[in-house]
Amino acid sequence: MVVSPKIAPSMLSSDFANLAAEAKRMVDLGADWLHMDIMDGHFVPNLTIGAPVIESLRKHTSAYLDCHLMVTNPMDYVEQMGKAGASGFTFHVEVAKENWQELVSKIKSAGMRPGVALKPGTPVEEVYPLVEGEIPVEMVLVMTVEPGFGGQKFMPNMMDKVRALRQKYPTLDIEVDGGLGPSTIEAAAAAGANCIVAGSSVFGAPEPGKVISLLRTSVEKAQPTT
Ligand SMILES: O=C(CO)[C@H](O)[C@H](O)COP(=O)(O)O
Ligand SMILES: [Fe+2]
């Protein structure tokens, strides 16, 4: 297998009042990562959680916290997110055109894994320099909905971006986020995505563990065997 599947339930769809228990439930059901959506009410028209919640959650889990920062000034969050115990720090390319090199370097120095995300309207070519940089990002997150809210409809035309990335970077972690579930995973896996964020399809299912394992099996089946 060239790249390993990472199934990341989006905690945005969890019961925030019981976050520690929800995180444990997802890990016990087979989640590889926990996807944490940080929104500032400015980059996107919604406000969620920040470093204090990551810090609280970190006391209850050793899971990989895959933090997706939908914020206008990601640089302002690096230090606090690192101290809070975030594992991955994925910022949006749309707000890091000038300073991405410094940002990636600071994310690494703060002990986190850097990733870059792109909105549906952003051309995939914009992230190539970040993947090929002197200090490269280690994951690209292709948004398959407009960022801001869970429960939206998957945009299949975003798979062209995933295909282009996979063709260019065979071992890169490529994450898809938004509207992923049993009815859309085949398209994403066939295009080459290996990190799968799923919120409403997991938390809304009668048996979330079955959805997690279905997502994993789809990614495994789509991988080349050599
Ligand atoms: O980044 C996000 C929204 O901006 C969420 O991670 C995403 O929407 C997950 O939710 P769902 O699987 O329900 O679409
Ligand atoms: Fe997300």
PDB file of C-alpha atoms and ligand atoms in Angstrom:
ATOM      1  CA  MET A   1       0.000   0.000   0.000  1.00  0.00           C
ATOM      2  CA  VAL A   2       1.394   3.393  -0.985  1.00  0.00           C
ATOM      3  CA  VAL A   3      -0.535   5.559   1.461  1.00  0.00           C
ATOM      4  CA  SER A   4      -2.438   4.351   4.484  1.00  0.00           C
ATOM      5  CA  PRO A   5      -6.091   5.164   5.079  1.00  0.00           C
ATOM      6  CA  LYS A   6      -6.857   7.610   7.867  1.00  0.00           C
ATOM      7  CA  ILE A   7     -10.501   7.814   8.822  1.00  0.00           C
ATOM      8  CA  ALA A   8     -11.199  11.032  10.689  1.00  0.00           C
ATOM      9  CA  PRO A   9     -14.674  11.558  12.152  1.00  0.00           C
ATOM     10  CA  SER A  10     -15.424  15.286  12.257  1.00  0.00           C
ATOM     11  CA  MET A  11     -16.169  16.177  15.864  1.00  0.00           C
ATOM     12  CA  LEU A  12     -18.212  19.109  14.535  1.00  0.00           C
ATOM     13  CA  SER A  13     -21.087  16.632  14.336  1.00  0.00           C
ATOM     14  CA  SER A  14     -20.512  15.261  17.842  1.00  0.00           C
ATOM     15  CA  ASP A  15     -22.214  16.289  21.070  1.00  0.00           C
ATOM     16  CA  PHE A  16     -19.836  19.098  22.095  1.00  0.00           C
ATOM     17  CA  ALA A  17     -21.154  18.925  25.652  1.00  0.00           C
ATOM     18  CA  ASN A  18     -19.761  15.380  25.853  1.00  0.00           C
ATOM     19  CA  LEU A  19     -16.661  15.827  23.735  1.00  0.00           C
ATOM     20  CA  ALA A  20     -14.301  13.557  25.696  1.00  0.00           C
ATOM     21  CA  ALA A  21     -16.794  10.688  25.661  1.00  0.00           C
ATOM     22  CA  GLU A  22     -17.544  11.262  21.973  1.00  0.00           C
ATOM     23  CA  ALA A  23     -13.834  11.196  21.159  1.00  0.00           C
ATOM     24  CA  LYS A  24     -13.367   7.933  23.049  1.00  0.00           C
ATOM     25  CA  ARG A  25     -16.415   6.452  21.325  1.00  0.00           C
ATOM     26  CA  MET A  26     -14.968   7.258  17.887  1.00  0.00           C
ATOM     27  CA  VAL A  27     -11.534   5.860  18.726  1.00  0.00           C
ATOM     28  CA  ASP A  28     -13.102   2.696  20.141  1.00  0.00           C
ATOM     29  CA  LEU A  29     -15.109   2.338  16.916  1.00  0.00           C
ATOM     30  CA  GLY A  30     -11.948   2.425  14.798  1.00  0.00           C
ATOM     31  CA  ALA A  31     -11.252   6.087  14.009  1.00  0.00           C
ATOM     32  CA  ASP A  32      -7.607   6.795  13.152  1.00  0.00           C
ATOM     33  CA  TRP A  33      -7.794  10.540  13.673  1.00  0.00           C
ATOM     34  CA  LEU A  34     -10.243  13.000  15.205  1.00  0.00           C
ATOM     35  CA  HIS A  35     -10.966  15.934  12.888  1.00  0.00           C
ATOM     36  CA  MET A  36     -11.327  19.220  14.794  1.00  0.00           C
ATOM     37  CA  ASP A  37     -12.865  22.170  12.947  1.00  0.00           C
ATOM     38  CA  ILE A  38     -11.589  25.508  14.231  1.00  0.00           C
ATOM     39  CA  MET A  39     -13.657  28.409  12.822  1.00  0.00           C
ATOM     40  CA  ASP A  40     -13.231  32.080  13.642  1.00  0.00           C
ATOM     41  CA  GLY A  41     -16.541  33.536  12.429  1.00  0.00           C
ATOM     42  CA  HIS A  42     -14.584  35.598   9.886  1.00  0.00           C
ATOM     43  CA  PHE A  43     -12.937  33.295   7.362  1.00  0.00           C
ATOM     44  CA  VAL A  44     -16.200  31.348   7.495  1.00  0.00           C
ATOM     45  CA  PRO A  45     -19.616  32.471   8.762  1.00  0.00           C
ATOM     46  CA  ASN A  46     -19.566  30.150  11.771  1.00  0.00           C
ATOM     47  CA  LEU A  47     -17.783  29.990  15.114  1.00  0.00           C
ATOM     48  CA  THR A  48     -16.759  26.733  16.730  1.00  0.00           C
ATOM     49  CA  ILE A  49     -13.895  25.903  19.065  1.00  0.00           C
ATOM     50  CA  GLY A  50     -10.319  27.004  19.668  1.00  0.00           C
ATOM     51  CA  ALA A  51      -7.177  26.038  21.535  1.00  0.00           C
ATOM     52  CA  PRO A  52      -8.800  25.896  25.017  1.00  0.00           C
ATOM     53  CA  VAL A  53     -11.092  23.095  23.879  1.00  0.00           C
ATOM     54  CA  ILE A  54      -8.212  21.235  22.201  1.00  0.00           C
ATOM     55  CA  GLU A  55      -6.256  21.546  25.451  1.00  0.00           C
ATOM     56  CA  SER A  56      -9.170  20.156  27.467  1.00  0.00           C
ATOM     57  CA  LEU A  57      -9.737  17.295  25.048  1.00  0.00           C
ATOM     58  CA  ARG A  58      -6.037  16.424  24.996  1.00  0.00           C
ATOM     59  CA  LYS A  59      -6.284  15.558  28.697  1.00  0.00           C
ATOM     60  CA  HIS A  60      -8.755  12.809  27.810  1.00  0.00           C
ATOM     61  CA  THR A  61      -7.272  11.285  24.670  1.00  0.00           C
ATOM     62  CA  SER A  62      -3.956  10.441  23.064  1.00  0.00           C
ATOM     63  CA  ALA A  63      -5.602  10.345  19.607  1.00  0.00           C
ATOM     64  CA  TYR A  64      -4.203  12.280  16.648  1.00  0.00           C
ATOM     65  CA  LEU A  65      -6.083  15.597  16.643  1.00  0.00           C
ATOM     66  CA  ASP A  66      -6.364  16.633  12.990  1.00  0.00           C
ATOM     67  CA  CYS A  67      -7.040  20.352  13.312  1.00  0.00           C
ATOM     68  CA  HIS A  68      -8.557  22.195  10.342  1.00  0.00           C
ATOM     69  CA  LEU A  69      -8.166  25.922  10.818  1.00  0.00           C
ATOM     70  CA  MET A  70     -10.812  27.916   8.984  1.00  0.00           C
ATOM     71  CA  VAL A  71      -9.414  31.201  10.240  1.00  0.00           C
ATOM     72  CA  THR A  72      -8.229  34.419   8.609  1.00  0.00           C
ATOM     73  CA  ASN A  73      -4.955  34.655  10.568  1.00  0.00           C
ATOM     74  CA  PRO A  74      -3.578  31.125  11.029  1.00  0.00           C
ATOM     75  CA  MET A  75      -0.201  32.435  12.235  1.00  0.00           C
ATOM     76  CA  ASP A  76      -1.910  33.766  15.374  1.00  0.00           C
ATOM     77  CA  TYR A  77      -3.015  30.242  16.293  1.00  0.00           C
ATOM     78  CA  VAL A  78       0.198  28.246  15.855  1.00  0.00           C
ATOM     79  CA  GLU A  79       1.738  28.663  19.270  1.00  0.00           C
ATOM     80  CA  GLN A  80      -1.479  28.177  21.222  1.00  0.00           C
ATOM     81  CA  MET A  81      -2.522  25.150  19.184  1.00  0.00           C
ATOM     82  CA  GLY A  82       0.897  23.539  19.628  1.00  0.00           C
ATOM     83  CA  LYS A  83       0.789  24.084  23.373  1.00  0.00           C
ATOM     84  CA  ALA A  84      -2.779  22.796  23.522  1.00  0.00           C
ATOM     85  CA  GLY A  85      -1.706  19.457  22.032  1.00  0.00           C
ATOM     86  CA  ALA A  86      -2.896  19.639  18.421  1.00  0.00           C
ATOM     87  CA  SER A  87      -1.305  16.968  16.206  1.00  0.00           C
ATOM     88  CA  GLY A  88      -1.949  18.324  12.731  1.00  0.00           C
ATOM     89  CA  PHE A  89      -2.352  22.005  11.816  1.00  0.00           C
ATOM     90  CA  THR A  90      -4.035  22.513   8.449  1.00  0.00           C
ATOM     91  CA  PHE A  91      -4.390  26.121   7.317  1.00  0.00           C
ATOM     92  CA  HIS A  92      -6.122  27.513   4.222  1.00  0.00           C
ATOM     93  CA  VAL A  93      -3.981  28.517   1.244  1.00  0.00           C
ATOM     94  CA  GLU A  94      -6.370  31.418   0.512  1.00  0.00           C
ATOM     95  CA  VAL A  95      -5.099  33.270   3.606  1.00  0.00           C
ATOM     96  CA  ALA A  96      -1.450  32.226   3.468  1.00  0.00           C
ATOM     97  CA  LYS A  97      -0.305  33.292   0.020  1.00  0.00           C
ATOM     98  CA  GLU A  98       2.421  35.609   1.300  1.00  0.00           C
ATOM     99  CA  ASN A  99       3.724  33.861   4.408  1.00  0.00           C
ATOM    100  CA  TRP A 100       3.214  30.130   3.960  1.00  0.00           C
ATOM    101  CA  GLN A 101       6.904  29.292   4.309  1.00  0.00           C
ATOM    102  CA  GLU A 102       7.174  30.968   7.691  1.00  0.00           C
ATOM    103  CA  LEU A 103       3.864  29.469   8.731  1.00  0.00           C
ATOM    104  CA  VAL A 104       4.889  25.895   7.839  1.00  0.00           C
ATOM    105  CA  SER A 105       8.193  26.318   9.610  1.00  0.00           C
ATOM    106  CA  LYS A 106       6.482  27.602  12.775  1.00  0.00           C
ATOM    107  CA  ILE A 107       3.933  24.778  12.718  1.00  0.00           C
ATOM    108  CA  LYS A 108       6.772  22.239  12.638  1.00  0.00           C
ATOM    109  CA  SER A 109       8.700  24.022  15.366  1.00  0.00           C
ATOM    110  CA  ALA A 110       5.561  23.932  17.509  1.00  0.00           C
ATOM    111  CA  GLY A 111       5.535  20.125  17.152  1.00  0.00           C
ATOM    112  CA  MET A 112       2.638  19.789  14.710  1.00  0.00           C
ATOM    113  CA  ARG A 113       2.279  18.307  11.244  1.00  0.00           C
ATOM    114  CA  PRO A 114       1.598  21.008   8.636  1.00  0.00           C
ATOM    115  CA  GLY A 115      -1.198  20.683   6.101  1.00  0.00           C
ATOM    116  CA  VAL A 116      -2.789  23.023   3.587  1.00  0.00           C
ATOM    117  CA  ALA A 117      -6.476  23.199   2.674  1.00  0.00           C
ATOM    118  CA  LEU A 118      -8.170  24.683  -0.374  1.00  0.00           C
ATOM    119  CA  LYS A 119     -11.719  25.882  -0.850  1.00  0.00           C
ATOM    120  CA  PRO A 120     -13.805  24.610  -3.782  1.00  0.00           C
ATOM    121  CA  GLY A 121     -13.147  27.744  -5.839  1.00  0.00           C
ATOM    122  CA  THR A 122      -9.366  27.660  -5.394  1.00  0.00           C
ATOM    123  CA  PRO A 123      -7.348  26.071  -8.230  1.00  0.00           C
ATOM    124  CA  VAL A 124      -5.316  23.045  -7.149  1.00  0.00           C
ATOM    125  CA  GLU A 125      -2.141  24.509  -8.686  1.00  0.00           C
ATOM    126  CA  GLU A 126      -2.038  26.999  -5.807  1.00  0.00           C
ATOM    127  CA  VAL A 127      -0.920  24.312  -3.361  1.00  0.00           C
ATOM    128  CA  TYR A 128       1.834  22.786  -5.521  1.00  0.00           C
ATOM    129  CA  PRO A 129       4.550  25.187  -4.306  1.00  0.00           C
ATOM    130  CA  LEU A 130       3.676  24.302  -0.697  1.00  0.00           C
ATOM    131  CA  VAL A 131       4.014  20.566  -1.340  1.00  0.00           C
ATOM    132  CA  GLU A 132       7.320  21.169  -3.101  1.00  0.00           C
ATOM    133  CA  GLY A 133       8.640  23.782  -0.675  1.00  0.00           C
ATOM    134  CA  GLU A 134      11.938  23.602   1.178  1.00  0.00           C
ATOM    135  CA  ILE A 135       9.917  22.786   4.285  1.00  0.00           C
ATOM    136  CA  PRO A 136       6.892  21.138   2.664  1.00  0.00           C
ATOM    137  CA  VAL A 137       3.370  20.664   3.923  1.00  0.00           C
ATOM    138  CA  GLU A 138       2.694  17.009   4.663  1.00  0.00           C
ATOM    139  CA  MET A 139      -0.972  16.894   3.746  1.00  0.00           C
ATOM    140  CA  VAL A 140      -3.342  18.598   1.311  1.00  0.00           C
ATOM    141  CA  LEU A 141      -6.987  18.916   2.336  1.00  0.00           C
ATOM    142  CA  VAL A 142      -9.342  19.256  -0.619  1.00  0.00           C
ATOM    143  CA  MET A 143     -12.611  20.828   0.543  1.00  0.00           C
ATOM    144  CA  THR A 144     -15.557  19.054  -1.046  1.00  0.00           C
ATOM    145  CA  VAL A 145     -18.084  21.575   0.334  1.00  0.00           C
ATOM    146  CA  GLU A 146     -17.850  25.297   1.060  1.00  0.00           C
ATOM    147  CA  PRO A 147     -16.187  25.452   4.479  1.00  0.00           C
ATOM    148  CA  GLY A 148     -18.237  26.528   7.469  1.00  0.00           C
ATOM    149  CA  PHE A 149     -20.847  23.900   8.200  1.00  0.00           C
ATOM    150  CA  GLY A 150     -21.301  20.151   8.475  1.00  0.00           C
ATOM    151  CA  GLY A 151     -24.018  18.227   6.685  1.00  0.00           C
ATOM    152  CA  GLN A 152     -23.585  19.723   3.211  1.00  0.00           C
ATOM    153  CA  LYS A 153     -23.666  17.983  -0.163  1.00  0.00           C
ATOM    154  CA  PHE A 154     -20.440  16.508  -1.568  1.00  0.00           C
ATOM    155  CA  MET A 155     -19.126  18.251  -4.708  1.00  0.00           C
ATOM    156  CA  PRO A 156     -18.014  15.454  -7.081  1.00  0.00           C
ATOM    157  CA  ASN A 157     -16.202  17.850  -9.435  1.00  0.00           C
ATOM    158  CA  MET A 158     -13.590  18.404  -6.697  1.00  0.00           C
ATOM    159  CA  MET A 159     -12.290  14.922  -7.510  1.00  0.00           C
ATOM    160  CA  ASP A 160     -10.383  16.411 -10.456  1.00  0.00           C
ATOM    161  CA  LYS A 161      -8.185  18.152  -7.862  1.00  0.00           C
ATOM    162  CA  VAL A 162      -7.660  14.924  -5.923  1.00  0.00           C
ATOM    163  CA  ARG A 163      -6.731  13.051  -9.118  1.00  0.00           C
ATOM    164  CA  ALA A 164      -4.251  15.748 -10.140  1.00  0.00           C
ATOM    165  CA  LEU A 165      -2.622  15.695  -6.701  1.00  0.00           C
ATOM    166  CA  ARG A 166      -2.408  11.899  -6.549  1.00  0.00           C
ATOM    167  CA  GLN A 167      -0.882  11.705 -10.011  1.00  0.00           C
ATOM    168  CA  LYS A 168       1.758  14.268  -9.094  1.00  0.00           C
ATOM    169  CA  TYR A 169       2.416  13.082  -5.511  1.00  0.00           C
ATOM    170  CA  PRO A 170       1.954   9.294  -5.137  1.00  0.00           C
ATOM    171  CA  THR A 171       2.806   9.192  -1.405  1.00  0.00           C
ATOM    172  CA  LEU A 172       1.227  12.442  -0.224  1.00  0.00           C
ATOM    173  CA  ASP A 173      -1.547  12.379   2.381  1.00  0.00           C
ATOM    174  CA  ILE A 174      -4.604  13.730   0.529  1.00  0.00           C
ATOM    175  CA  GLU A 175      -7.615  14.509   2.692  1.00  0.00           C
ATOM    176  CA  VAL A 176     -11.170  15.146   1.563  1.00  0.00           C
ATOM    177  CA  ASP A 177     -13.614  16.998   3.794  1.00  0.00           C
ATOM    178  CA  GLY A 178     -17.312  17.611   3.349  1.00  0.00           C
ATOM    179  CA  GLY A 179     -20.200  15.327   2.473  1.00  0.00           C
ATOM    180  CA  LEU A 180     -18.202  12.096   2.680  1.00  0.00           C
ATOM    181  CA  GLY A 181     -20.102   8.926   3.512  1.00  0.00           C
ATOM    182  CA  PRO A 182     -21.122   5.565   2.064  1.00  0.00           C
ATOM    183  CA  SER A 183     -22.609   7.134  -1.080  1.00  0.00           C
ATOM    184  CA  THR A 184     -19.613   9.334  -1.945  1.00  0.00           C
ATOM    185  CA  ILE A 185     -16.560   7.457  -0.674  1.00  0.00           C
ATOM    186  CA  GLU A 186     -16.098   5.414  -3.861  1.00  0.00           C
ATOM    187  CA  ALA A 187     -15.547   8.548  -5.941  1.00  0.00           C
ATOM    188  CA  ALA A 188     -13.088   9.999  -3.425  1.00  0.00           C
ATOM    189  CA  ALA A 189     -11.157   6.760  -2.956  1.00  0.00           C
ATOM    190  CA  ALA A 190     -10.958   6.105  -6.707  1.00  0.00           C
ATOM    191  CA  ALA A 191      -9.577   9.610  -7.238  1.00  0.00           C
ATOM    192  CA  GLY A 192      -6.810   8.872  -4.732  1.00  0.00           C
ATOM    193  CA  ALA A 193      -7.890  10.371  -1.400  1.00  0.00           C
ATOM    194  CA  ASN A 194      -6.603   8.450   1.625  1.00  0.00           C
ATOM    195  CA  CYS A 195      -7.573  10.692   4.567  1.00  0.00           C
ATOM    196  CA  ILE A 196     -11.326  10.809   4.900  1.00  0.00           C
ATOM    197  CA  VAL A 197     -13.180  13.297   7.078  1.00  0.00           C
ATOM    198  CA  ALA A 198     -16.761  12.329   7.811  1.00  0.00           C
ATOM    199  CA  GLY A 199     -19.045  14.105  10.252  1.00  0.00           C
ATOM    200  CA  SER A 200     -22.769  13.743   9.718  1.00  0.00           C
ATOM    201  CA  SER A 201     -22.523  10.369   7.945  1.00  0.00           C
ATOM    202  CA  VAL A 202     -20.701   8.863  10.950  1.00  0.00           C
ATOM    203  CA  PHE A 203     -22.437  10.561  13.856  1.00  0.00           C
ATOM    204  CA  GLY A 204     -25.850  10.300  12.215  1.00  0.00           C
ATOM    205  CA  ALA A 205     -25.569   6.583  11.487  1.00  0.00           C
ATOM    206  CA  PRO A 206     -27.276   3.964  13.656  1.00  0.00           C
ATOM    207  CA  GLU A 207     -23.956   2.090  13.686  1.00  0.00           C
ATOM    208  CA  PRO A 208     -21.111   4.593  13.252  1.00  0.00           C
ATOM    209  CA  GLY A 209     -18.477   1.832  13.493  1.00  0.00           C
ATOM    210  CA  LYS A 210     -19.846   0.249  10.325  1.00  0.00           C
ATOM    211  CA  VAL A 211     -19.510   3.530   8.439  1.00  0.00           C
ATOM    212  CA  ILE A 212     -15.928   3.966   9.658  1.00  0.00           C
ATOM    213  CA  SER A 213     -14.976   0.486   8.496  1.00  0.00           C
ATOM    214  CA  LEU A 214     -16.755   0.928   5.143  1.00  0.00           C
ATOM    215  CA  LEU A 215     -14.816   4.147   4.524  1.00  0.00           C
ATOM    216  CA  ARG A 216     -11.547   2.370   5.359  1.00  0.00           C
ATOM    217  CA  THR A 217     -12.314  -0.621   3.115  1.00  0.00           C
ATOM    218  CA  SER A 218     -13.102   1.667   0.179  1.00  0.00           C
ATOM    219  CA  VAL A 219      -9.759   3.469   0.510  1.00  0.00           C
ATOM    220  CA  GLU A 220      -7.868   0.173   0.866  1.00  0.00           C
ATOM    221  CA  LYS A 221      -9.549  -1.341  -2.199  1.00  0.00           C
ATOM    222  CA  ALA A 222      -8.742   1.689  -4.344  1.00  0.00           C
ATOM    223  CA  GLN A 223      -5.026   1.598  -3.492  1.00  0.00           C
ATOM    224  CA  PRO A 224      -2.546   0.053  -5.901  1.00  0.00           C
ATOM    225  CA  THR A 225      -1.275  -3.237  -4.399  1.00  0.00           C
ATOM    226  CA  THR A 226       2.375  -2.900  -5.385  1.00  0.00           C
TER     227      THR A 226
HETATM  228  O1  LIG B   1     -14.647  21.429   7.585  1.00  0.00           O
HETATM  229  C1  LIG B   1     -15.804  21.139   7.729  1.00  0.00           C
HETATM  230  C2  LIG B   1     -16.870  22.129   7.394  1.00  0.00           C
HETATM  231  O2  LIG B   1     -16.295  23.297   6.992  1.00  0.00           O
HETATM  232  C3  LIG B   1     -16.206  19.791   8.298  1.00  0.00           C
HETATM  233  O3  LIG B   1     -15.039  19.071   8.613  1.00  0.00           O
HETATM  234  C4  LIG B   1     -17.066  18.985   7.332  1.00  0.00           C
HETATM  235  O4  LIG B   1     -18.128  19.692   6.830  1.00  0.00           O
HETATM  236  C5  LIG B   1     -17.500  17.659   7.935  1.00  0.00           C
HETATM  237  O5  LIG B   1     -18.860  17.516   8.021  1.00  0.00           O
HETATM  238  P1  LIG B   1     -19.747  16.581   7.057  1.00  0.00           P
HETATM  239  O6  LIG B   1     -19.037  15.258   6.934  1.00  0.00           O
HETATM  240  O7  LIG B   1     -21.038  16.494   7.790  1.00  0.00           O
HETATM  241  O8  LIG B   1     -19.858  17.280   5.741  1.00  0.00           O
HETATM  242 FE    FE B   2     -13.028  20.233   8.361  1.00  0.00          FE
END
